[in-house]
Amino acid sequence: MPGNSTITVHADRAVHPSGAVAPPIYQTAAFSAEDAETFARGAVEPRGTDFYTRFGNPNHAQVAAVVAELENTEAAMVTASGMAALTTAVLALVSAGDHVIGQRSTYGGTASVLLNLLPRLGVETTLVDQTDPEAFARALTPRTRLILVETPSNPLLQITDLRAVAELARAHDVLTMADNTFATPLNQRPVDFGIDLVWHSATKYLNGHSDVSAGVLAGPAQLLDRIWDVGLLTGATLGPIDAWLLLRGMRTLPLRMPRHNANGLALAEALNAHPAVTKVHYPGLASHPQHRLAVDQLSGFGGVLGIEFAGGFEMADAFLGHLRYPRRSASLGGVESLAVHPASMWRGMLSEEQLAESVPLGLVRLAAGTEDTADLVADAVAAADAAADAVADVVRAGAEASAA
């Protein structure tokens, strides 16, 4: 098997041959057919390339070819967003009366699908502590059809034992899906541990430039054909130019990820030693409770870390306000560093009670970009210093006012 850099540059070459060195953008909604037989075949061919862009497009096929080889899967497909990948797959794989197992620590959108959407459709769901492999076994019922995992998880960076979950699921004829957004196939390939399907918010690391909203699914062609059928109905279609931008971004993924990995680890180590920080969630730290499992599953630990501050929300907000390089933004995985307060970001997807159960109020999610490591570390430490001073000033002023 060729290396990752070779894959990202060449894996799509045979999908839609062209003499153009840079792939053309097939900015068309429909394609013509030479005869009735060709037209009829295009109307039913899963993940096609030249019938109608909702059915498939050459730019889609090029992205899919690269993703499938990177993830070591038989096939792949694209969607309009990571959430479109998740919801389309779940709607294709489960029905009313079925049961789905998910994680307590997971992206807010995924949690909302499990807690709010699926129960409305007659699908029972159970969320478990993914750090305990036995929790998945205890949650199994005769009606369980799907297990959704995310590792490392967003935003607490908890690790799920993929091999244990896959073995359990196979023994009970249950499908498994893993969100590999934080790790990327450069750091982790879930199918190598026995997972059936992988999905990404390709908006993040795969694209890497914060200019595309996209999702991808990778796995067996037979399963993807079922999901593609539902995708025709939901219409979560990725635009051709967005697919082209995603492909261009993936070309440099093997160049970008080592810097993301290095920056994430350096920030985690620096902030873990800061007196204003009570806890850093990052699987690359030896102090992470699942560090051994992380080393077993991951070849790199990514650029995202969760930071809990001693001063709670006020200190977390002050830290965000004093950062020079990372901007306050809801995304991650781009060349630029971004930081966000997850509890504020997810209020539109989860209730206050659900939020309290899934993410600490004083947590900041910091996503390291590809800037110089020393600059990011110095900036983060200075922001933590300033945040601690700002909160101390507020406390001091309150004490003086009370004394007066």
Short mmCIF file of C-alpha atoms in Angstrom, two decimals:
data_model
loop_
_atom_site.label_atom_id
_atom_site.label_comp_id
_atom_site.label_asym_id
_atom_site.label_seq_id
_atom_site.Cartn_x
_atom_site.Cartn_y
_atom_site.Cartn_z
CA MET A 1 0.00 0.00 0.00
CA PRO A 2 1.45 3.43 -0.91
CA GLY A 3 2.09 6.07 1.75
CA ASN A 4 -0.48 8.65 2.79
CA SER A 5 1.10 11.51 0.85
CA THR A 6 1.07 9.43 -2.32
CA ILE A 7 -2.53 8.38 -1.68
CA THR A 8 -3.79 11.94 -1.26
CA VAL A 9 -2.16 13.03 -4.51
CA HIS A 10 -2.88 10.03 -6.74
CA ALA A 11 -5.71 7.83 -5.39
CA ASP A 12 -8.37 9.57 -7.48
CA ARG A 13 -6.46 9.54 -10.78
CA ALA A 14 -8.38 6.62 -12.33
CA VAL A 15 -11.85 7.68 -11.15
CA HIS A 16 -12.46 10.22 -13.89
CA PRO A 17 -9.48 10.27 -16.24
CA SER A 18 -8.52 13.61 -17.69
CA GLY A 19 -5.43 15.15 -19.19
CA ALA A 20 -5.78 18.07 -16.78
CA VAL A 21 -3.16 18.00 -14.00
CA ALA A 22 -5.50 19.90 -11.68
CA PRO A 23 -8.93 18.17 -11.67
CA PRO A 24 -11.68 20.12 -13.47
CA ILE A 25 -14.69 21.37 -11.54
CA TYR A 26 -17.80 19.68 -12.89
CA GLN A 27 -20.12 22.56 -12.06
CA THR A 28 -23.25 21.02 -13.52
CA ALA A 29 -26.51 19.79 -12.07
CA ALA A 30 -27.17 17.20 -14.79
CA PHE A 31 -25.42 15.12 -17.44
CA SER A 32 -26.73 13.98 -20.80
CA ALA A 33 -26.87 10.35 -21.94
CA GLU A 34 -26.10 9.02 -25.41
CA ASP A 35 -28.91 6.45 -25.40
CA ALA A 36 -31.82 5.03 -23.37
CA GLU A 37 -29.77 2.19 -21.91
CA THR A 38 -27.09 4.53 -20.55
CA PHE A 39 -29.75 6.85 -19.13
CA ALA A 40 -31.59 4.00 -17.42
CA ARG A 41 -28.37 2.65 -15.91
CA GLY A 42 -27.40 6.07 -14.56
CA ALA A 43 -30.78 6.44 -12.86
CA VAL A 44 -30.12 3.48 -10.55
CA GLU A 45 -26.33 3.26 -10.25
CA PRO A 46 -25.28 3.97 -6.63
CA ARG A 47 -22.74 6.76 -6.16
CA GLY A 48 -22.54 7.40 -9.90
CA THR A 49 -20.70 10.18 -11.64
CA ASP A 50 -22.57 11.32 -14.73
CA PHE A 51 -26.35 11.23 -14.35
CA TYR A 52 -27.45 13.98 -11.95
CA THR A 53 -25.30 15.63 -9.27
CA ARG A 54 -27.64 14.61 -6.45
CA PHE A 55 -26.89 11.02 -7.55
CA GLY A 56 -23.15 11.70 -7.86
CA ASN A 57 -20.60 13.83 -9.63
CA PRO A 58 -17.00 13.27 -10.82
CA ASN A 59 -15.77 15.62 -8.09
CA HIS A 60 -17.61 13.52 -5.50
CA ALA A 61 -16.02 10.36 -6.86
CA GLN A 62 -12.54 11.86 -6.67
CA VAL A 63 -12.94 12.75 -2.99
CA ALA A 64 -14.43 9.34 -2.26
CA ALA A 65 -11.52 7.52 -3.90
CA VAL A 66 -8.98 9.33 -1.73
CA VAL A 67 -10.97 8.92 1.50
CA ALA A 68 -11.58 5.21 0.90
CA GLU A 69 -7.89 4.51 0.41
CA LEU A 70 -6.85 6.65 3.37
CA GLU A 71 -9.38 4.89 5.64
CA ASN A 72 -8.56 1.45 4.16
CA THR A 73 -12.20 0.83 3.22
CA GLU A 74 -13.87 -0.61 0.14
CA ALA A 75 -15.68 2.60 -0.78
CA ALA A 76 -16.66 6.08 0.38
CA MET A 77 -19.25 8.76 -0.34
CA VAL A 78 -19.65 12.48 0.30
CA THR A 79 -22.41 14.56 1.86
CA ALA A 80 -23.11 18.23 2.45
CA SER A 81 -21.81 18.16 6.06
CA GLY A 82 -20.65 15.85 8.81
CA MET A 83 -24.12 15.95 10.33
CA ALA A 84 -25.60 15.00 6.96
CA ALA A 85 -23.26 12.00 6.88
CA LEU A 86 -24.40 10.93 10.34
CA THR A 87 -28.13 11.48 9.96
CA THR A 88 -28.31 9.97 6.48
CA ALA A 89 -26.45 6.86 7.64
CA VAL A 90 -28.55 6.43 10.79
CA LEU A 91 -31.82 6.87 8.89
CA ALA A 92 -30.65 4.24 6.42
CA LEU A 93 -29.54 1.70 9.01
CA VAL A 94 -32.20 1.80 11.75
CA SER A 95 -36.00 1.81 11.88
CA ALA A 96 -38.75 2.41 14.42
CA GLY A 97 -38.50 -0.17 17.20
CA ASP A 98 -34.71 -0.48 16.90
CA HIS A 99 -32.17 0.46 19.56
CA VAL A 100 -28.97 2.52 19.14
CA ILE A 101 -26.07 2.88 21.59
CA GLY A 102 -24.04 6.09 21.72
CA GLN A 103 -21.54 7.82 23.98
CA ARG A 104 -22.06 10.32 26.78
CA SER A 105 -19.03 12.30 25.66
CA THR A 106 -19.63 13.17 22.03
CA TYR A 107 -20.20 16.11 19.71
CA GLY A 108 -23.34 18.06 20.59
CA GLY A 109 -24.97 17.42 17.22
CA THR A 110 -24.47 13.68 17.57
CA ALA A 111 -25.85 13.79 21.09
CA SER A 112 -28.91 15.67 19.84
CA VAL A 113 -29.55 13.03 17.17
CA LEU A 114 -29.44 10.36 19.87
CA LEU A 115 -31.36 12.21 22.54
CA ASN A 116 -33.84 14.28 20.55
CA LEU A 117 -34.26 13.12 16.93
CA LEU A 118 -34.21 9.32 17.03
CA PRO A 119 -36.67 8.95 19.95
CA ARG A 120 -39.19 11.02 17.96
CA LEU A 121 -38.89 8.42 15.18
CA GLY A 122 -39.52 5.48 17.49
CA VAL A 123 -35.87 4.51 17.91
CA GLU A 124 -34.71 3.90 21.48
CA THR A 125 -31.23 5.16 22.40
CA THR A 126 -28.83 4.60 25.28
CA LEU A 127 -25.75 6.72 26.03
CA VAL A 128 -22.91 5.04 27.88
CA ASP A 129 -19.58 5.92 29.46
CA GLN A 130 -17.29 5.08 26.57
CA THR A 131 -14.24 4.78 28.82
CA ASP A 132 -15.77 1.53 30.14
CA PRO A 133 -15.93 -1.14 27.40
CA GLU A 134 -18.29 -3.21 29.54
CA ALA A 135 -20.82 -0.35 29.47
CA PHE A 136 -21.53 -1.12 25.81
CA ALA A 137 -22.19 -4.77 26.64
CA ARG A 138 -24.56 -3.83 29.47
CA ALA A 139 -26.48 -1.51 27.13
CA LEU A 140 -27.07 -4.16 24.45
CA THR A 141 -30.62 -5.36 23.88
CA PRO A 142 -32.08 -7.81 21.34
CA ARG A 143 -33.19 -4.75 19.36
CA THR A 144 -29.77 -3.05 19.20
CA ARG A 145 -28.86 -2.45 15.58
CA LEU A 146 -26.14 0.21 15.71
CA ILE A 147 -23.37 1.49 17.99
CA LEU A 148 -22.08 5.05 17.40
CA VAL A 149 -18.66 5.94 18.78
CA GLU A 150 -16.38 8.96 18.59
CA THR A 151 -12.73 8.76 19.59
CA PRO A 152 -11.10 10.99 20.64
CA SER A 153 -14.39 12.51 21.73
CA ASN A 154 -15.47 16.11 21.35
CA PRO A 155 -14.69 18.07 23.55
CA LEU A 156 -13.37 15.92 26.43
CA LEU A 157 -10.91 13.93 24.31
CA GLN A 158 -11.94 10.62 25.84
CA ILE A 159 -10.87 7.42 24.10
CA THR A 160 -13.13 4.54 23.09
CA ASP A 161 -11.65 1.06 22.87
CA LEU A 162 -12.45 0.45 19.21
CA ARG A 163 -11.30 -3.17 19.17
CA ALA A 164 -13.45 -4.08 22.18
CA VAL A 165 -16.55 -2.35 20.78
CA ALA A 166 -16.08 -3.93 17.34
CA GLU A 167 -15.67 -7.44 18.78
CA LEU A 168 -18.77 -7.03 20.95
CA ALA A 169 -20.83 -5.73 18.04
CA ARG A 170 -19.75 -8.48 15.64
CA ALA A 171 -20.66 -11.13 18.19
CA HIS A 172 -24.21 -9.74 18.35
CA ASP A 173 -24.63 -8.86 14.65
CA VAL A 174 -24.67 -5.12 15.41
CA LEU A 175 -23.23 -2.47 13.07
CA THR A 176 -20.65 0.04 14.31
CA MET A 177 -19.93 3.59 13.14
CA ALA A 178 -16.99 5.72 14.29
CA ASP A 179 -16.61 9.48 14.04
CA ASN A 180 -12.95 9.87 13.06
CA THR A 181 -13.00 13.66 12.67
CA PHE A 182 -10.58 14.50 15.49
CA ALA A 183 -8.08 11.77 14.66
CA THR A 184 -8.25 11.72 10.84
CA PRO A 185 -7.07 8.60 8.99
CA LEU A 186 -3.52 9.90 9.41
CA ASN A 187 -3.66 9.26 13.16
CA GLN A 188 -6.20 6.43 13.33
CA ARG A 189 -8.08 4.06 11.01
CA PRO A 190 -11.10 2.61 12.85
CA VAL A 191 -11.71 -0.19 10.33
CA ASP A 192 -8.29 -1.61 11.22
CA PHE A 193 -9.80 -2.30 14.66
CA GLY A 194 -12.94 -3.91 13.21
CA ILE A 195 -15.32 -0.89 12.94
CA ASP A 196 -17.79 -1.14 10.03
CA LEU A 197 -18.31 2.49 8.98
CA VAL A 198 -16.36 5.69 9.47
CA TRP A 199 -17.64 9.24 9.14
CA HIS A 200 -16.04 12.67 9.24
CA SER A 201 -16.98 16.26 9.34
CA ALA A 202 -14.73 16.89 6.34
CA THR A 203 -15.17 20.59 7.10
CA LYS A 204 -12.41 20.09 9.66
CA TYR A 205 -9.01 18.45 9.13
CA LEU A 206 -9.72 16.79 5.78
CA ASN A 207 -10.39 20.17 4.14
CA GLY A 208 -8.06 22.03 6.47
CA HIS A 209 -8.78 25.57 5.28
CA SER A 210 -12.13 26.52 6.87
CA ASP A 211 -13.72 27.24 3.49
CA VAL A 212 -15.93 24.16 2.95
CA SER A 213 -18.82 22.48 4.74
CA ALA A 214 -18.73 18.77 3.88
CA GLY A 215 -19.05 15.25 5.23
CA VAL A 216 -17.75 11.84 4.21
CA LEU A 217 -18.64 8.23 4.95
CA ALA A 218 -16.34 5.26 4.34
CA GLY A 219 -16.97 1.52 4.59
CA PRO A 220 -18.28 -1.50 2.69
CA ALA A 221 -19.87 -0.67 -0.66
CA GLN A 222 -23.02 -2.63 0.21
CA LEU A 223 -23.68 -0.49 3.29
CA LEU A 224 -22.86 2.74 1.46
CA ASP A 225 -25.32 1.80 -1.29
CA ARG A 226 -28.08 1.62 1.34
CA ILE A 227 -27.04 4.98 2.73
CA TRP A 228 -26.83 6.49 -0.76
CA ASP A 229 -30.45 5.45 -1.39
CA VAL A 230 -31.57 7.48 1.62
CA GLY A 231 -29.24 10.32 0.65
CA LEU A 232 -31.18 10.68 -2.60
CA LEU A 233 -34.28 11.37 -0.52
CA THR A 234 -32.71 13.68 2.05
CA GLY A 235 -30.88 15.60 -0.69
CA ALA A 236 -27.81 16.32 1.44
CA THR A 237 -25.75 16.89 -1.69
CA LEU A 238 -22.25 18.37 -1.69
CA GLY A 239 -21.77 21.03 -4.37
CA PRO A 240 -19.17 20.24 -7.05
CA ILE A 241 -16.97 23.22 -6.24
CA ASP A 242 -17.07 22.29 -2.54
CA ALA A 243 -16.01 18.74 -3.42
CA TRP A 244 -13.19 20.18 -5.52
CA LEU A 245 -12.04 22.40 -2.63
CA LEU A 246 -12.20 19.43 -0.27
CA LEU A 247 -10.06 17.36 -2.63
CA ARG A 248 -7.53 20.17 -2.89
CA GLY A 249 -7.38 20.41 0.90
CA MET A 250 -6.87 16.67 1.31
CA ARG A 251 -3.81 16.80 -0.94
CA THR A 252 -1.89 18.46 1.92
CA LEU A 253 -3.39 16.55 4.87
CA PRO A 254 -0.21 14.47 5.43
CA LEU A 255 1.81 17.69 5.51
CA ARG A 256 -0.52 19.47 7.95
CA MET A 257 -1.28 16.77 10.52
CA PRO A 258 2.24 16.43 11.97
CA ARG A 259 2.17 20.16 12.81
CA HIS A 260 -1.32 19.90 14.32
CA ASN A 261 -0.11 16.96 16.41
CA ALA A 262 3.01 18.79 17.57
CA ASN A 263 1.15 22.00 18.40
CA GLY A 264 -1.61 20.18 20.28
CA LEU A 265 0.87 18.31 22.46
CA ALA A 266 3.00 21.41 23.15
CA LEU A 267 -0.06 23.44 24.19
CA ALA A 268 -1.37 20.61 26.36
CA GLU A 269 1.96 20.27 28.19
CA ALA A 270 2.32 24.02 28.72
CA LEU A 271 -1.23 24.61 29.96
CA ASN A 272 -1.23 21.47 32.09
CA ALA A 273 1.53 23.11 34.15
CA HIS A 274 -0.28 26.46 34.50
CA PRO A 275 -1.64 27.27 38.00
CA ALA A 276 -4.89 28.68 36.59
CA VAL A 277 -5.70 25.37 34.86
CA THR A 278 -7.25 22.53 36.84
CA LYS A 279 -7.29 19.95 34.05
CA VAL A 280 -6.19 19.52 30.45
CA HIS A 281 -8.02 16.90 28.41
CA TYR A 282 -5.53 15.60 25.84
CA PRO A 283 -4.77 11.92 25.20
CA GLY A 284 -1.13 12.64 24.40
CA LEU A 285 -0.43 13.59 28.03
CA ALA A 286 0.95 10.80 30.20
CA SER A 287 -1.50 11.99 32.88
CA HIS A 288 -4.53 11.26 30.65
CA PRO A 289 -6.38 8.33 32.26
CA GLN A 290 -6.52 6.50 28.91
CA HIS A 291 -3.07 7.39 27.64
CA ARG A 292 -2.05 3.75 27.16
CA LEU A 293 -5.12 3.01 25.04
CA ALA A 294 -4.52 6.22 23.08
CA VAL A 295 -0.95 5.15 22.31
CA ASP A 296 -2.26 1.76 21.14
CA GLN A 297 -4.89 3.24 18.79
CA LEU A 298 -3.38 6.54 17.67
CA SER A 299 -0.18 7.34 15.82
CA GLY A 300 -0.64 11.02 16.70
CA PHE A 301 -2.89 12.81 19.18
CA GLY A 302 -4.28 15.66 17.09
CA GLY A 303 -4.48 19.38 17.60
CA VAL A 304 -7.54 19.66 19.86
CA LEU A 305 -7.45 19.92 23.65
CA GLY A 306 -10.00 20.70 26.34
CA ILE A 307 -8.93 23.09 29.12
CA GLU A 308 -10.71 23.48 32.46
CA PHE A 309 -9.94 26.64 34.42
CA ALA A 310 -9.93 27.08 38.18
CA GLY A 311 -12.10 30.18 37.85
CA GLY A 312 -14.91 28.44 35.94
CA PHE A 313 -16.78 30.16 33.14
CA GLU A 314 -15.49 33.66 33.98
CA MET A 315 -11.86 32.59 33.69
CA ALA A 316 -12.55 30.51 30.60
CA ASP A 317 -14.21 33.49 28.92
CA ALA A 318 -11.35 35.78 29.94
CA PHE A 319 -8.86 33.30 28.48
CA LEU A 320 -10.70 33.34 25.15
CA GLY A 321 -10.75 37.12 25.18
CA HIS A 322 -7.00 37.42 25.73
CA LEU A 323 -5.83 34.99 23.05
CA ARG A 324 -3.95 36.73 20.25
CA TYR A 325 -3.75 34.05 17.57
CA PRO A 326 -6.65 31.60 18.08
CA ARG A 327 -9.95 33.21 17.15
CA ARG A 328 -13.23 32.49 18.90
CA SER A 329 -14.96 30.21 16.43
CA ALA A 330 -17.09 27.08 16.38
CA SER A 331 -14.93 25.03 14.03
CA LEU A 332 -11.52 23.33 14.12
CA GLY A 333 -9.00 21.54 11.93
CA GLY A 334 -7.97 24.48 9.76
CA VAL A 335 -4.52 25.97 9.34
CA GLU A 336 -5.55 28.73 11.75
CA SER A 337 -5.98 28.09 15.48
CA LEU A 338 -9.51 28.44 16.87
CA ALA A 339 -10.93 28.35 20.39
CA VAL A 340 -14.47 28.13 21.70
CA HIS A 341 -16.61 27.66 24.81
CA PRO A 342 -18.49 24.40 23.99
CA ALA A 343 -21.27 24.89 26.53
CA SER A 344 -22.23 28.15 24.80
CA MET A 345 -21.88 26.70 21.29
CA TRP A 346 -24.14 23.70 21.90
CA ARG A 347 -27.05 25.50 23.57
CA GLY A 348 -28.99 25.37 20.30
CA MET A 349 -28.69 21.57 20.10
CA LEU A 350 -29.05 20.38 23.70
CA SER A 351 -31.17 21.33 26.70
CA GLU A 352 -29.54 22.86 29.77
CA GLU A 353 -29.83 19.52 31.56
CA GLN A 354 -28.28 17.64 28.64
CA LEU A 355 -25.47 20.19 28.44
CA ALA A 356 -24.70 19.86 32.14
CA GLU A 357 -24.33 16.11 31.70
CA SER A 358 -22.01 16.32 28.70
CA VAL A 359 -19.61 19.27 29.07
CA PRO A 360 -18.17 21.27 32.01
CA LEU A 361 -19.29 24.90 32.07
CA GLY A 362 -15.74 26.20 32.46
CA LEU A 363 -14.25 24.16 29.60
CA VAL A 364 -12.50 25.76 26.62
CA ARG A 365 -11.85 23.75 23.45
CA LEU A 366 -8.64 24.93 21.83
CA ALA A 367 -7.87 23.68 18.31
CA ALA A 368 -4.26 24.23 17.34
CA GLY A 369 -3.60 25.25 13.78
CA THR A 370 -0.32 25.09 11.89
CA GLU A 371 1.25 28.28 13.24
CA ASP A 372 4.72 28.18 14.79
CA THR A 373 4.59 26.12 17.97
CA ALA A 374 6.49 28.62 20.12
CA ASP A 375 4.12 31.44 19.16
CA LEU A 376 1.01 29.45 20.06
CA VAL A 377 2.42 28.29 23.39
CA ALA A 378 3.56 31.77 24.42
CA ASP A 379 0.18 33.20 23.44
CA ALA A 380 -1.80 30.58 25.38
CA VAL A 381 0.31 30.95 28.52
CA ALA A 382 0.02 34.75 28.40
CA ALA A 383 -3.76 34.49 27.94
CA ALA A 384 -4.01 32.13 30.91
CA ASP A 385 -1.95 34.57 33.01
CA ALA A 386 -4.19 37.46 31.98
CA ALA A 387 -7.37 35.46 32.63
CA ALA A 388 -6.20 34.56 36.13
CA ASP A 389 -5.34 38.20 36.86
CA ALA A 390 -8.71 39.42 35.53
CA VAL A 391 -10.69 37.03 37.71
CA ALA A 392 -8.53 37.85 40.74
CA ASP A 393 -9.23 41.56 40.18
CA VAL A 394 -12.99 40.90 40.09
CA VAL A 395 -12.84 38.84 43.28
CA ARG A 396 -10.71 41.49 45.00
CA ALA A 397 -13.09 44.27 43.96
CA GLY A 398 -16.04 42.27 45.25
CA ALA A 399 -14.35 41.69 48.59
CA GLU A 400 -13.51 45.36 48.95
CA ALA A 401 -17.08 46.34 48.11
CA SER A 402 -18.42 43.93 50.72
CA ALA A 403 -16.02 45.26 53.35
CA ALA A 404 -17.07 48.82 52.61
#
